[in-house]
Each structure stands twice: as structure tokens, then as C-alpha cells.
mmCIF file of C-alpha atoms in Angstrom:
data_model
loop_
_atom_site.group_PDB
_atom_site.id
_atom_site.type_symbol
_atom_site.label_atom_id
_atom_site.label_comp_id
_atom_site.label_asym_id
_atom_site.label_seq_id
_atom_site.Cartn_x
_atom_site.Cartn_y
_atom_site.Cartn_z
ATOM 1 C CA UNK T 1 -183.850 -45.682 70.078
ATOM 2 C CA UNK T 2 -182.056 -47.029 67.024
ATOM 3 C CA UNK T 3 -181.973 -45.290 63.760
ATOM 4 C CA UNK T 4 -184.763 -46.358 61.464
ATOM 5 C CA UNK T 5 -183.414 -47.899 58.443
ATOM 6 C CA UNK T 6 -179.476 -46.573 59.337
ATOM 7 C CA UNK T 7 -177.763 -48.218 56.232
ATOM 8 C CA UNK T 8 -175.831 -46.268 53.602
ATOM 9 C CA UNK T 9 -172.601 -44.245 53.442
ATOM 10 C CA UNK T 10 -170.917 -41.671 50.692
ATOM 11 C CA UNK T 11 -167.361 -42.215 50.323
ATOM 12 C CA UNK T 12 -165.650 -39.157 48.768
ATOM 13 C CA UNK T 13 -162.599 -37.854 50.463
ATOM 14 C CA UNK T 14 -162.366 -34.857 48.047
ATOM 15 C CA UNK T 15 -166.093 -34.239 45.799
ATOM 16 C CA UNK T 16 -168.297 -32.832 48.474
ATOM 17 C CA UNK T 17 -171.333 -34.398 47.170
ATOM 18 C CA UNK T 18 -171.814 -38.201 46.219
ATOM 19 C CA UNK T 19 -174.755 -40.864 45.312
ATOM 20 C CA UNK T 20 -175.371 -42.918 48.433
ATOM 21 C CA UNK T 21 -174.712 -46.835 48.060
ATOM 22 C CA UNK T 22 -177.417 -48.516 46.024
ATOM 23 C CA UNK T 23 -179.667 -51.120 47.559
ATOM 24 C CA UNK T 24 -179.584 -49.420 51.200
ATOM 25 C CA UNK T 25 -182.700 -48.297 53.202
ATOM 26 C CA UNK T 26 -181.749 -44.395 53.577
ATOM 27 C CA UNK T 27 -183.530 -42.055 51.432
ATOM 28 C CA UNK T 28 -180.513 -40.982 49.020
ATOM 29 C CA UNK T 29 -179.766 -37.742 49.183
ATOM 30 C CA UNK T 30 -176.681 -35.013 48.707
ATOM 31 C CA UNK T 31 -174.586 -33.837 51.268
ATOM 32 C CA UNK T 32 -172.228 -30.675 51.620
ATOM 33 C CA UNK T 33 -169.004 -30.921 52.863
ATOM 34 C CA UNK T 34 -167.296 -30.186 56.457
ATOM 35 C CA UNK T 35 -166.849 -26.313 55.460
ATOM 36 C CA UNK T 36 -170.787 -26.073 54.677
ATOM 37 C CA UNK T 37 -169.730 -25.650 50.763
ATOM 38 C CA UNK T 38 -172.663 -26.139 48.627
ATOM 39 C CA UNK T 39 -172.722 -27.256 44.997
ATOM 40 C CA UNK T 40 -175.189 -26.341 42.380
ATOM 41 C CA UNK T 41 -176.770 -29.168 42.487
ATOM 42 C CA UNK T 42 -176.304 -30.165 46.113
ATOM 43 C CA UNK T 43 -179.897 -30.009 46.516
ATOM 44 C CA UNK T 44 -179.476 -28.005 49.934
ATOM 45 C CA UNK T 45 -181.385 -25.133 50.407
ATOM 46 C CA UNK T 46 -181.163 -21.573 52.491
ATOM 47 C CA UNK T 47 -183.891 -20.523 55.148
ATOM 48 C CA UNK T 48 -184.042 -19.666 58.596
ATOM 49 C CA UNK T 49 -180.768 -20.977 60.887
ATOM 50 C CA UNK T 50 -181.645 -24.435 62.514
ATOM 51 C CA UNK T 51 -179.891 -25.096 65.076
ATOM 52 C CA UNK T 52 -176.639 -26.456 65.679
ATOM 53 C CA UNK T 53 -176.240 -30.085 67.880
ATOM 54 C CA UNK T 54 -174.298 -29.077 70.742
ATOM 55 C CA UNK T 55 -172.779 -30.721 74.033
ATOM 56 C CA UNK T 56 -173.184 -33.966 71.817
ATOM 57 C CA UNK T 57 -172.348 -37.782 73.908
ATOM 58 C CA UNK T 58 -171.138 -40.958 72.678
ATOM 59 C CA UNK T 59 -171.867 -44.192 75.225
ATOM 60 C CA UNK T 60 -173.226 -47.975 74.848
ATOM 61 C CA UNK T 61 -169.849 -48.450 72.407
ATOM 62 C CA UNK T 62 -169.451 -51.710 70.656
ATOM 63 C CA UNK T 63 -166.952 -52.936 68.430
ATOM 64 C CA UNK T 64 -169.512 -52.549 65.635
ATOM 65 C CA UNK T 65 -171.797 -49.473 66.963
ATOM 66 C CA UNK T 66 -172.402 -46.676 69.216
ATOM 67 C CA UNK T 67 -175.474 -44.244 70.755
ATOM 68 C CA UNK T 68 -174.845 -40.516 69.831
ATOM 69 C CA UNK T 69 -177.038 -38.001 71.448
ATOM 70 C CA UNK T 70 -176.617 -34.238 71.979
ATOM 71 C CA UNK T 71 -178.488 -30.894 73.306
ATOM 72 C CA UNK T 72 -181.052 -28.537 70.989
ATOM 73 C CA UNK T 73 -182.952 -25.805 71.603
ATOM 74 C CA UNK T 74 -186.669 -27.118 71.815
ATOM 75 C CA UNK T 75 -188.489 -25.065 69.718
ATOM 76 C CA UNK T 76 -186.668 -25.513 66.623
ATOM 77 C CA UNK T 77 -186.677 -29.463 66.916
ATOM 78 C CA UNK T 78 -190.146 -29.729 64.659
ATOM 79 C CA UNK T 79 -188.532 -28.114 61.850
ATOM 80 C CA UNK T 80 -186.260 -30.721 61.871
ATOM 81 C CA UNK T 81 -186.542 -33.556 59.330
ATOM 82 C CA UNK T 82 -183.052 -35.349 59.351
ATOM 83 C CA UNK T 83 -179.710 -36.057 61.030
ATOM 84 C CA UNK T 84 -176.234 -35.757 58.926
ATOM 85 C CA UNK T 85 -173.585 -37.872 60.703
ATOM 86 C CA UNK T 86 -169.876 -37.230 59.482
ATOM 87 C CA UNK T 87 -168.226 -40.301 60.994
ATOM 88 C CA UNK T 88 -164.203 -40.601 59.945
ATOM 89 C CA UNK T 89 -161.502 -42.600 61.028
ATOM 90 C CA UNK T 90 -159.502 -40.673 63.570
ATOM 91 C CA UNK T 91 -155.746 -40.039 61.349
ATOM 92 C CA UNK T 92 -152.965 -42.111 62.635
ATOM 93 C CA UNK T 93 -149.648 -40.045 62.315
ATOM 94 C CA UNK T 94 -147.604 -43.382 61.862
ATOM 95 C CA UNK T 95 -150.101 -44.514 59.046
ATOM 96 C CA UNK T 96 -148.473 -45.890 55.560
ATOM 97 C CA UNK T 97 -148.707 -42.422 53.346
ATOM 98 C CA UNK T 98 -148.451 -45.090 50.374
ATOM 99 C CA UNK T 99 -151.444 -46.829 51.798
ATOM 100 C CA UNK T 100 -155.136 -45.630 50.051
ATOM 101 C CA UNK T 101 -156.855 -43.319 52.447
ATOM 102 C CA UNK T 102 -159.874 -44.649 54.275
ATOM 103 C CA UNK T 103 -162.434 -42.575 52.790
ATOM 104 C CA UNK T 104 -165.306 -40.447 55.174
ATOM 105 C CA UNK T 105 -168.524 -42.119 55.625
ATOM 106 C CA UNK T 106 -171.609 -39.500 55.965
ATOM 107 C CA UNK T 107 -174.659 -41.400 57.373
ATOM 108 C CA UNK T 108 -177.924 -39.909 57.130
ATOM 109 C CA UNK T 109 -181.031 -40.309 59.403
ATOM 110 C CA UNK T 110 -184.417 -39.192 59.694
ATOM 111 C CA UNK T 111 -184.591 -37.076 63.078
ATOM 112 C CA UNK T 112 -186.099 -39.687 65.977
ATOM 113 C CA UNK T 113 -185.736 -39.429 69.905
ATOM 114 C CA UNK T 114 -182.668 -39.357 71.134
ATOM 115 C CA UNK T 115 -180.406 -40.546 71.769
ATOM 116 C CA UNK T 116 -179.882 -42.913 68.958
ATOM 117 C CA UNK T 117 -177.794 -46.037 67.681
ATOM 118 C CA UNK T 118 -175.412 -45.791 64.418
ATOM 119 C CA UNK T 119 -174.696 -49.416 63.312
ATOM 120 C CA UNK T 120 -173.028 -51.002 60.511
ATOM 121 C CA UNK T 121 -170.121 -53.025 60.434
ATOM 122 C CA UNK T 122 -169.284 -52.049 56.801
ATOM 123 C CA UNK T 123 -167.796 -48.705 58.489
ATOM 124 C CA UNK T 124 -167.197 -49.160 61.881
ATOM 125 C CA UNK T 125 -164.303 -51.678 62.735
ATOM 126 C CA UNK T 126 -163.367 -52.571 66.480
ATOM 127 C CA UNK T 127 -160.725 -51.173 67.861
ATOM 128 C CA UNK T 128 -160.360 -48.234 66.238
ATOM 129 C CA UNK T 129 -160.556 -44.481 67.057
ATOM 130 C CA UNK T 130 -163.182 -42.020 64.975
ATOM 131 C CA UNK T 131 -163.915 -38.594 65.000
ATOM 132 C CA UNK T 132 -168.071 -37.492 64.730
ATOM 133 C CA UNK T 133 -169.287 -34.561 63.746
ATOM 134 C CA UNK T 134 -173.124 -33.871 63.321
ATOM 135 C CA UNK T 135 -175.861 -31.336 61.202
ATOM 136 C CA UNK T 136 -179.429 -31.337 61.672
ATOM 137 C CA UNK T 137 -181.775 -30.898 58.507
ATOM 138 C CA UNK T 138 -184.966 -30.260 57.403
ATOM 139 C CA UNK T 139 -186.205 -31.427 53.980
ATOM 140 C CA UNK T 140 -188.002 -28.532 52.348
ATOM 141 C CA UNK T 141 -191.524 -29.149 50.028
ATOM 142 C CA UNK T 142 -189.234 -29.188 46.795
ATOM 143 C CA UNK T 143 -186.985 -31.702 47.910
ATOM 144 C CA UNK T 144 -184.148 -29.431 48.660
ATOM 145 C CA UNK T 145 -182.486 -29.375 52.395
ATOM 146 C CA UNK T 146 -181.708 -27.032 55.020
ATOM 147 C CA UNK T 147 -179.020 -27.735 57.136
ATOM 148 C CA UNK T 148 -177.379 -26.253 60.115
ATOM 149 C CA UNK T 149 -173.596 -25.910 60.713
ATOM 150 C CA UNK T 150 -171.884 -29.026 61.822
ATOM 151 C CA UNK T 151 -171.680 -29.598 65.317
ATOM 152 C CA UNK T 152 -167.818 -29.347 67.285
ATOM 153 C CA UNK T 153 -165.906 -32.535 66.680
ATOM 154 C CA UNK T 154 -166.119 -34.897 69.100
ATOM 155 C CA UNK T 155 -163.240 -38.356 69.190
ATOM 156 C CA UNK T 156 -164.554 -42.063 70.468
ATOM 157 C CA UNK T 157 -163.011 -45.262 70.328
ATOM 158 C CA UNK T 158 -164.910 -48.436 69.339
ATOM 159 C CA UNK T 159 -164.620 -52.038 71.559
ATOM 160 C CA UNK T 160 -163.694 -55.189 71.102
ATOM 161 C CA UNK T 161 -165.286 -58.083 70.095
ATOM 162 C CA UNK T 162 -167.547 -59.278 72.985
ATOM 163 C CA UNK T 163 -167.845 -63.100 73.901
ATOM 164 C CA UNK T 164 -171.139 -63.077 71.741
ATOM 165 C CA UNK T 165 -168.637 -62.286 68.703
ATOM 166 C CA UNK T 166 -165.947 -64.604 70.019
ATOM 167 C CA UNK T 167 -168.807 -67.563 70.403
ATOM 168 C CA UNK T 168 -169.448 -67.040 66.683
ATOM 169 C CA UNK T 169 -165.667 -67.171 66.068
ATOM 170 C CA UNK T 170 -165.623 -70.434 67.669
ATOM 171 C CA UNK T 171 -168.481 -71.983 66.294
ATOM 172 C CA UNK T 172 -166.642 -71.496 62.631
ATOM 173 C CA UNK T 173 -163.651 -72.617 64.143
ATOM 174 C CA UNK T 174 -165.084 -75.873 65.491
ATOM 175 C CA UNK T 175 -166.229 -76.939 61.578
ATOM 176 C CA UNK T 176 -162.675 -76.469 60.764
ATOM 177 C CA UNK T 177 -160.984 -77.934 63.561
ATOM 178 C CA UNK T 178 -160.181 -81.639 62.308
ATOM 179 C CA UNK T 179 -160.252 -84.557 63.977
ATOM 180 C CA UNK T 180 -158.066 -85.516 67.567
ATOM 181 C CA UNK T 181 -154.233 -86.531 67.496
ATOM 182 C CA UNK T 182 -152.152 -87.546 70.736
ATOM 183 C CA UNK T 183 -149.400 -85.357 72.240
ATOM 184 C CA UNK T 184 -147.558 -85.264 75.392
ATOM 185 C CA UNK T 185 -145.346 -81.896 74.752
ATOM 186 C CA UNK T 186 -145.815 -78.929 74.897
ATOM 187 C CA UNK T 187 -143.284 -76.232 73.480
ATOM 188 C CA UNK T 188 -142.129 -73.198 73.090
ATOM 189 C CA UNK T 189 -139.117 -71.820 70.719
ATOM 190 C CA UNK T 190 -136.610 -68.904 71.414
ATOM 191 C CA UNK T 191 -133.498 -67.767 70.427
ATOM 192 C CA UNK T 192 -130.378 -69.120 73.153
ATOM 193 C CA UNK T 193 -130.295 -65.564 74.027
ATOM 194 C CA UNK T 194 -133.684 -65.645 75.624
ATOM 195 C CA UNK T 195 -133.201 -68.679 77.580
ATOM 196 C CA UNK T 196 -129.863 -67.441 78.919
ATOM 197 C CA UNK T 197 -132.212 -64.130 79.976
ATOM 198 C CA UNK T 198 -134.716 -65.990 81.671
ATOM 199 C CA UNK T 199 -131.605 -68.327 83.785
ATOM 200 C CA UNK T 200 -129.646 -65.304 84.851
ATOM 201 C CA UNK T 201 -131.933 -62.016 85.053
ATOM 202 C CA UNK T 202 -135.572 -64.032 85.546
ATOM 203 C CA UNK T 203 -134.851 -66.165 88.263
ATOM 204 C CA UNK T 204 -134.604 -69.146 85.888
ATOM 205 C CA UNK T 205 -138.311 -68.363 84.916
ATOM 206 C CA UNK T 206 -140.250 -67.615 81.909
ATOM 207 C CA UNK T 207 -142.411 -64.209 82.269
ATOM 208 C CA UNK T 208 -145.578 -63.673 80.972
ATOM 209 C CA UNK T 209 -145.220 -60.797 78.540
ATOM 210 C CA UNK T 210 -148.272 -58.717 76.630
ATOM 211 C CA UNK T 211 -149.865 -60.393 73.582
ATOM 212 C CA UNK T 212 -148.895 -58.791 70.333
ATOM 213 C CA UNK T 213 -151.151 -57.657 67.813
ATOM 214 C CA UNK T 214 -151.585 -60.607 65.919
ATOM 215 C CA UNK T 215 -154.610 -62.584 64.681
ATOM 216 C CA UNK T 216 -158.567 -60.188 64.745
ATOM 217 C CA UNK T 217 -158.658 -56.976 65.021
ATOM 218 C CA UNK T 218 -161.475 -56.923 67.543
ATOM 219 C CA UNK T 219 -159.894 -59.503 70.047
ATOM 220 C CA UNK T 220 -159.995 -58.753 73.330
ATOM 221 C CA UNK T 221 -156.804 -60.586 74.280
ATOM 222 C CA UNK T 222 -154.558 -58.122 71.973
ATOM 223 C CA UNK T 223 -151.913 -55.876 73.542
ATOM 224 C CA UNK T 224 -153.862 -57.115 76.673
ATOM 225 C CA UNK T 225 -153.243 -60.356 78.151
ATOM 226 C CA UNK T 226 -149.919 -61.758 79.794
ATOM 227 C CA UNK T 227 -148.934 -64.915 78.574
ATOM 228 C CA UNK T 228 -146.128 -67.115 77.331
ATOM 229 C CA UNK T 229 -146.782 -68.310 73.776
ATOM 230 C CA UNK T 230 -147.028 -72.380 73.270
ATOM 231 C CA UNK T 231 -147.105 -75.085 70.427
ATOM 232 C CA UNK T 232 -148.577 -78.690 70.986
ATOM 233 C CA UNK T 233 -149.246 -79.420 67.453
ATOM 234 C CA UNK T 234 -147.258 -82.736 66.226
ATOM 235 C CA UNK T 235 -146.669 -84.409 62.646
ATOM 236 C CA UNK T 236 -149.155 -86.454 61.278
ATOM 237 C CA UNK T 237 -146.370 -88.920 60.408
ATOM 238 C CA UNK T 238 -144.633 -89.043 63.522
ATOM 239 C CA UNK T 239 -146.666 -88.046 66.402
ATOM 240 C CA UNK T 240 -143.410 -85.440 67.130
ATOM 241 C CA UNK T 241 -143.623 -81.711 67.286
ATOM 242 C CA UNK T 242 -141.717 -80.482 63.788
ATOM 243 C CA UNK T 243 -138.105 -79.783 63.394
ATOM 244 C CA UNK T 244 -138.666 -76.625 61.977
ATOM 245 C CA UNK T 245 -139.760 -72.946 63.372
ATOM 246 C CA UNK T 246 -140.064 -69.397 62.804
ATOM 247 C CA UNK T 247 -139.270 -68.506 66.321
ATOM 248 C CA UNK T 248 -135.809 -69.672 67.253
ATOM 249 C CA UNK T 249 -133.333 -72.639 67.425
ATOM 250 C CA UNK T 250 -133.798 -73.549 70.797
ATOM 251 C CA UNK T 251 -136.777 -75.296 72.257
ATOM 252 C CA UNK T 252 -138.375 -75.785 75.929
ATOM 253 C CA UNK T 253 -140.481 -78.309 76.209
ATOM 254 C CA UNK T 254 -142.389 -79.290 79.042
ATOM 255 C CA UNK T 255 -144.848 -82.730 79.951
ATOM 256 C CA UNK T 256 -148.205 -81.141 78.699
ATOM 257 C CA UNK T 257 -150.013 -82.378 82.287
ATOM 258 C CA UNK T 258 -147.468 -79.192 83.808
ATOM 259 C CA UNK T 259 -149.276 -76.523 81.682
ATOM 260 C CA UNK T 260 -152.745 -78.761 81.452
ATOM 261 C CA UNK T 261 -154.908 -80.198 83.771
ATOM 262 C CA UNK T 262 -157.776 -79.908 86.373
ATOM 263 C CA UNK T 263 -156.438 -77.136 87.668
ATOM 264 C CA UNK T 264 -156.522 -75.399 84.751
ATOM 265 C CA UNK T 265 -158.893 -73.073 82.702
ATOM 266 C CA UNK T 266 -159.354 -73.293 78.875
ATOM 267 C CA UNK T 267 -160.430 -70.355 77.144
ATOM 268 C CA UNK T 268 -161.232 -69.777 73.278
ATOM 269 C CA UNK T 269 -158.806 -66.674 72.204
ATOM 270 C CA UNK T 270 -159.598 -66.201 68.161
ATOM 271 C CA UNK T 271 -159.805 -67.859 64.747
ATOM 272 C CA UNK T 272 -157.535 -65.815 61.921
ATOM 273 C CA UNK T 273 -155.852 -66.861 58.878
ATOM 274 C CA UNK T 274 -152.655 -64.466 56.942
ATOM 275 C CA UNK T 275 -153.912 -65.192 53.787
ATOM 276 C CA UNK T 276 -153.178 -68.883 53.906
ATOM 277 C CA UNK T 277 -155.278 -71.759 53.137
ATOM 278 C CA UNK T 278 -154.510 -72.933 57.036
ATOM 279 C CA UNK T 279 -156.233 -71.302 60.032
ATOM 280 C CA UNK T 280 -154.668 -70.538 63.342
ATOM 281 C CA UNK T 281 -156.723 -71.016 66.627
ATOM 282 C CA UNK T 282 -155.453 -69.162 69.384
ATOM 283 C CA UNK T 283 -156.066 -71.299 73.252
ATOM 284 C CA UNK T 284 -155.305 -69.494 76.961
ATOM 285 C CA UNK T 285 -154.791 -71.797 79.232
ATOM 286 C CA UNK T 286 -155.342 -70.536 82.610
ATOM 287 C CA UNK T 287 -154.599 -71.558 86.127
ATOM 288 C CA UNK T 288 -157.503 -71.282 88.016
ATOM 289 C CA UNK T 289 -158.125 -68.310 90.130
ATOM 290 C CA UNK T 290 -155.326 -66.481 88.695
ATOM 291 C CA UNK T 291 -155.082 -63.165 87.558
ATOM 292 C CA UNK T 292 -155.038 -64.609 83.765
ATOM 293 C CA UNK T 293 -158.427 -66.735 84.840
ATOM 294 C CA UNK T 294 -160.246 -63.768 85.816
ATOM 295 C CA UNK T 295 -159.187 -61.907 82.807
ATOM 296 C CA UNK T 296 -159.950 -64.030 80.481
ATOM 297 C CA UNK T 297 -163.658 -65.136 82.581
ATOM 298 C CA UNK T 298 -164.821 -61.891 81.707
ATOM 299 C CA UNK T 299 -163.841 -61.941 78.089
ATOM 300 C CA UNK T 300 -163.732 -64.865 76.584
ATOM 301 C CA UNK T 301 -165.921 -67.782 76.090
ATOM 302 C CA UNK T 302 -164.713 -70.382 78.242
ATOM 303 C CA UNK T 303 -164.249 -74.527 77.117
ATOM 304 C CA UNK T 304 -164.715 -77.965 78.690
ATOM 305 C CA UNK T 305 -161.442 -79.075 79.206
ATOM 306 C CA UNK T 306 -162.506 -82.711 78.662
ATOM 307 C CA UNK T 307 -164.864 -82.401 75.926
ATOM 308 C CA UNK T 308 -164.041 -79.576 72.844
ATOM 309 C CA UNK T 309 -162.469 -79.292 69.288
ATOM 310 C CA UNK T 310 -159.440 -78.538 70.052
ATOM 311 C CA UNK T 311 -157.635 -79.423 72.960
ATOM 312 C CA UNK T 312 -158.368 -82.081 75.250
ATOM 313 C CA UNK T 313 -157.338 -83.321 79.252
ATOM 314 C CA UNK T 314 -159.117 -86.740 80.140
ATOM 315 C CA UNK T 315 -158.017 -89.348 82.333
ATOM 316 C CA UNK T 316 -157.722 -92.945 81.111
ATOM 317 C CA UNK T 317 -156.266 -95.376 83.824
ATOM 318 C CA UNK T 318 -155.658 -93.387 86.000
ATOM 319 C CA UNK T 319 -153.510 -90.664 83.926
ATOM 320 C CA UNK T 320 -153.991 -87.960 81.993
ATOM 321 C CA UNK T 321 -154.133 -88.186 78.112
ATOM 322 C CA UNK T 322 -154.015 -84.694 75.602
ATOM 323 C CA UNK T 323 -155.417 -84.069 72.526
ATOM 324 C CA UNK T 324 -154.863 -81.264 70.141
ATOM 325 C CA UNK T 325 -157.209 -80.814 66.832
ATOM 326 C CA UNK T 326 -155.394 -82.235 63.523
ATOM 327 C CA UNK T 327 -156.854 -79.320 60.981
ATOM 328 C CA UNK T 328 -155.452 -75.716 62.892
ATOM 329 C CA UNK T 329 -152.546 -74.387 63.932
ATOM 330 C CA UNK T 330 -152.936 -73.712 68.036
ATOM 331 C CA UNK T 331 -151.194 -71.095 69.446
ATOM 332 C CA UNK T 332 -151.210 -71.652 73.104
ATOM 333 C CA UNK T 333 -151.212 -69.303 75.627
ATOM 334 C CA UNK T 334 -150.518 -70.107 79.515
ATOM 335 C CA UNK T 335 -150.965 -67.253 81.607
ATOM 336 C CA UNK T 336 -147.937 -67.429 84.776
ATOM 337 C CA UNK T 337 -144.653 -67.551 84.870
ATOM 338 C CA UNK T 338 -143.164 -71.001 84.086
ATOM 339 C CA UNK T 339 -139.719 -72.340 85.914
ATOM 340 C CA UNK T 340 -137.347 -73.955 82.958
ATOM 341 C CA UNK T 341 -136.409 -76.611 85.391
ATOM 342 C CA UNK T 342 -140.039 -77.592 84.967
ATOM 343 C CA UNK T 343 -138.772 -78.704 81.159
ATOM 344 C CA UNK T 344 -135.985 -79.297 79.444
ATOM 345 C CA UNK T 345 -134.463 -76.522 76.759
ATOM 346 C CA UNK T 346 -132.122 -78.009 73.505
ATOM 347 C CA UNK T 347 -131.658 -76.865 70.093
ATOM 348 C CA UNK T 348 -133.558 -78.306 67.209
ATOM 349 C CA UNK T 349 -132.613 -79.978 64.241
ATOM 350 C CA UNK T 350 -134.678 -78.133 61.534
ATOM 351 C CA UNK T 351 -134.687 -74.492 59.788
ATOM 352 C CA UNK T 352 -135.844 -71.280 61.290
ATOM 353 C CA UNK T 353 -138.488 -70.302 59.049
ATOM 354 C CA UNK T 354 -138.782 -66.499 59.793
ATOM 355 C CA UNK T 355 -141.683 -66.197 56.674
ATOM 356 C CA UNK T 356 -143.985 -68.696 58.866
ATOM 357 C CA UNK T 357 -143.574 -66.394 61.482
ATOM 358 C CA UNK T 358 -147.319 -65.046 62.922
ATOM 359 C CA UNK T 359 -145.695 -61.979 65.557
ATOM 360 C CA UNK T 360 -148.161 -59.211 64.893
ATOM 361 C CA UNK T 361 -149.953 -61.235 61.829
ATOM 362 C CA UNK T 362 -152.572 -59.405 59.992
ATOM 363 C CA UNK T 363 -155.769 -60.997 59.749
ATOM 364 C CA UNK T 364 -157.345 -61.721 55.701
ATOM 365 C CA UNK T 365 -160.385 -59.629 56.098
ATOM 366 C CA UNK T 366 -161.719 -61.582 52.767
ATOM 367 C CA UNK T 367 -161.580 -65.165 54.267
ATOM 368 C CA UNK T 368 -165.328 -66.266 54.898
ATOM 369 C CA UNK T 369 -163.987 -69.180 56.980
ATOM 370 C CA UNK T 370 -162.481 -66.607 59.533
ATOM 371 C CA UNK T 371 -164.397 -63.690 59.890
ATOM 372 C CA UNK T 372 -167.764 -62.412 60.967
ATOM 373 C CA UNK T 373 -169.968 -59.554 60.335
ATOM 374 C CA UNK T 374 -168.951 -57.353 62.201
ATOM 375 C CA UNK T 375 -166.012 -55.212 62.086
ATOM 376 C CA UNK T 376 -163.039 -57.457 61.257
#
């Protein structure tokens, strides 16, 4: 059963007692802190023991909530008017110290069935690890509480977005997209040094490698799928793929129907932005029936090859025309290895612009073209 009316949160990594957020459905009320300190005016009161949650389980996770549920002796249960949930963020030893502290969040609920479901996207982001702890309480005739000890401790990890939250990613990425420019390319940029390490140690291939950390925090695809990193986009003004790139001097590029075409699956990957006015759209192109495909069948949603916003295969005459949307950056991901003496592999005439560069990007949590509500 979900919480009734789960809403607010006190932030207050060192007061033990705080107002809850205005405007939220929870009856506002004061908390004491982990030790079971009370203030003066903590409005918690003493009485007979109740009793402590134990054996406590955490299942149906979802990047933006979770069912909690745990063991208590019977008889005390109708003394029992409300839940105290201390939910933090589980510390990460490599952390910034510099950085400001992400601050507890104490949710409060009156005491239904369990088990029941904390939501709320305002504190719980995908992704990321928490620790739980939980008191029960019973609100006394003057208004005061009674609470039991907290509970032990108890560590869960939150999901990533599911292909309901990806569709809504791609919906606001299809307003944005732009309209439809020709290419026949597409290409990827290294350093010489890579190239020479795919010829002599890689069997002249390119090797799928794992997806850095780049773009949503919730996606799916992150420090997950194989995949060799493409570009298709081409100047307005020329119909070329630019001179310049953050990546390296050398380029491969390859005839796009290699990488592209009826064989091939096209999956929506993410929307993000790094605090630019342009948006990046991130495309996995699989073969079909390959270990990318099913990855990516059961994640992401998947696109009409012939007929989307941002990257198109149709046949005209007899051959295959491409597409790629004018408006976003795509970042292209094909899913197998990829021979070099499918392509050809020179050095380009432009700058390396290492600040354009989008390896392990952050996403703008604040852009309302790019994110959704749920945990970014």
C-alpha cells in the first residue's frame, strides 16, 4: 500500500529538529535525531517502550521509489500512530570534501499496512545508493510523540530510469529535434595512437568498449552497454561533417549504409544538455539479434528506422538515403566490433577542441528542456 499523503522532508545535517517543507501533505511535526536526543521543544514524549521495526525489507525499487516493510510484535501495533523514515544518501569515500553535503531527509508517515511505498523524486535520485533507518510513533492526546529506537540500518540502491522514463525523454527530445539534413558518413575521431592499437593488437578492428558516465543520471545504458561512439551530424553550409573535434586528429569514416540499414535496430539512448543552450541525443544502433539488440530491447524504447526525429534509413530508387535531425547533437552508438578496412582513417584539418569534449558529461539538472520528474 502506498503512503497516504508521503510528501515532505527536514533537511538538517546538524539541528536535530527542523520545520517540515511548507505546502506538503504530511502533518508537520518534530523529529529527534539518530542518537534518540530530544530537545525541549521536540515535542516527543516518554511512555511505555514501543517497539522497535526489526528484520526490515526493501523490494519493488525504482529509480524514483521503493516498498519498505519490516517485522513488529502484534500487540503493540495499535498504539502505533506514525512511521519516522531516516532516508540518507549512502557516503561516497571519493566524494568532493569541498562539495556541500547532501543533507538527511526524515519522511514521516501515518502507520498503514505494510509494506508500504516511499516516493518522491525531490529526494530520491536513480542510481544512487541510500542508507534507511526506521522509528515507529504514536502521537499522544497533547500532541506530543512517543517514539521507539530507530531500527538497524539497512543500505539499498535505487534503478534506473525505465523505458516509461526514457519514452518521456524522447517525447521532449522529438520537440527539439529540428528538421532532416542529408548525410552519407558516418565518423568517429581518435587519437593516431588508437588506430595504430586497433591495426596491430585488435585484429585491425574497433572494440566495443563500456559507455562512460556521461549524459542522465538514471540511464540505463551508463557504465553498461558496449559500443563504439559515432558522429553523423554535418554543417548546415556544407553538407560535410566539421573540421573540428574534441576527440582526436584522426578520423574513420565509414558509408553510413555499413553501420545503418535493415538489418539494423535503432534505439533511443537519452536527451542531456552540460549547461549549454544545445542538447545532445544519444542513438544505439544495433545489429539485429545481437547481444547489443537484446540489451538494449529490454531497456530502451525502440524507433522506426524509416520514420523518427532523428535519424532516418529509407530507400529511394532503389538505394538507401540517411537523415540525421538538424537541431541536436547525436551521439551514435553501434554496438559490434567494426573492421577499419570497412572505412577509411585520415587526419583532419580543424582544431581539437578538448572543452567541447562530452566523456563523462554531467547532466544540467535545471534545464526544463532535458529533464523529467523524476530523479535526474
Amino acid at each position: 500500500m502506498e503512503v497516504p499523503r508521503l510528501g515532505h522532508s527536514i533537511s538538517s545535517p546538524t539541528s536535530p529538529c527542523e520545520n517540515m517543507i511548507k505546502n506538503l501533505s504530511l502533518e508537520a511535526i518534530q523529529l529527534c535525531d539518530r542518537e534518540g536526543h530530544k530537545s525541549q521543544n521536540s515535542g516527543i514524549a516518554e511512555m511505555e517502550e514501543l517497539p522497535v521495526p526489526q528484520n526490515i525489507k526493501i523490494n519493488n525499487i525504482t529509480c524514483d521509489s521503493f516498498k519498505i516493510s519490516w517485522d513488529m510484535d502484534p500487540k503493540s501495533k495499535e498504539r502505533i500512530t506514525h512511521y519516522f523514515i531516516d532516508l540518507n544518501k549512502k557516503e561516497n569515500k571519493n566524494s568532493n570534501k569541498f562539495k556541500h553535503k547532501d543533507v538527511p531527509t526524515k519522511l514521516v508517515a501515518k502507520a498503514v499496512p505494510l509494506p508500504m511505498t516511499v516516493r518522491g523524486h525531490w529526494f530520491l535520485s536513480p542510481r544512487t545508493e541510500y542508507t534507511v533507518a526506521v522509528q515507529t510513533a504514536s502521537k499522544q492526546s497533547d500532541g506530543d510523540y512517543a517514539v521507539s529506537e530507530w531500527s538497524e540500518i539497512i543500505e539499498f540502491c535505487t534503478a534506473d530510469y525505465s523505458p516509461v522514463h526514457l519514452t518521456q525523454l524522447l517525447e521532449k527530445a522529438e520537440v527539439i529535434a529540428g528538421r532532416m539534413l542529408k548525410f552519407s558518413l558516418f565518423y568517429r575521431n581518435q587519437h593516431k595512437e588508437y588506430f595504430d592499437e586497433a591495426r596491430v593488437q585488435q585484429g585491425n578492428k574497433m572494440m566495443p568498449s563500456v559507455k562512460d558516465n556521461s549524459g542522465s543520471h538514471g540511464s540505463p545504458i551508463s557504465g553498461k552497454l558496449e559500443g563504439i561512439f559515432f558522429s553523423c551530424n554535418t554543417e548546415f553550409n556544407t553538407g560535410k561533417a566539421p573540421q573540428d573535434s574534441p576527440y582526436g586528429r584522426y578520423r574513420f569514416e565509414v558509408q553510413a549504409e555499413v553501420l545503418f540499414n535493415q538489418k539494423t535496430n535503432l534505439y533511443f539512448g537519452d536527451l542531456y544538455c552540460m549547461y549549454t543552450a544545445y542538447h545532445y541525443v544519444i542513438l544505439v544502433l544495433a545489429p539485429s539479434g545481437s547481444p547489443g539488440d537484446e540489451f538494449c530491447k529490454q531497456r530502451l524504447p525502440q524507433l522506426n528506422i524509416a520514420d523518427n526525429k532523428f535519424l532516418t534509413c529509407t530507400e529511394e530508387d532503389g538505394r538507401l538515403v540517411f537523415h540525421h535531425a538538424q537541431d541536436v547533437i547525436l551521439e551514435v552508438i553501434y554496438t559490434d566490433p567494426l573492421d577499419l578496412s570497412l572505412g577509411t582513417v585520415a587526419e583532419i584539418s580543424g582544431h581539437q577542441l578538448r572543452s567541447l569534449s562530452t566523456v563523462n558529461a554531467k547532466k544540467d539538472p535545471s534545464c526544463k528542456i532535458c529533464n523529467i520528474s523524476v530523479g535526474r
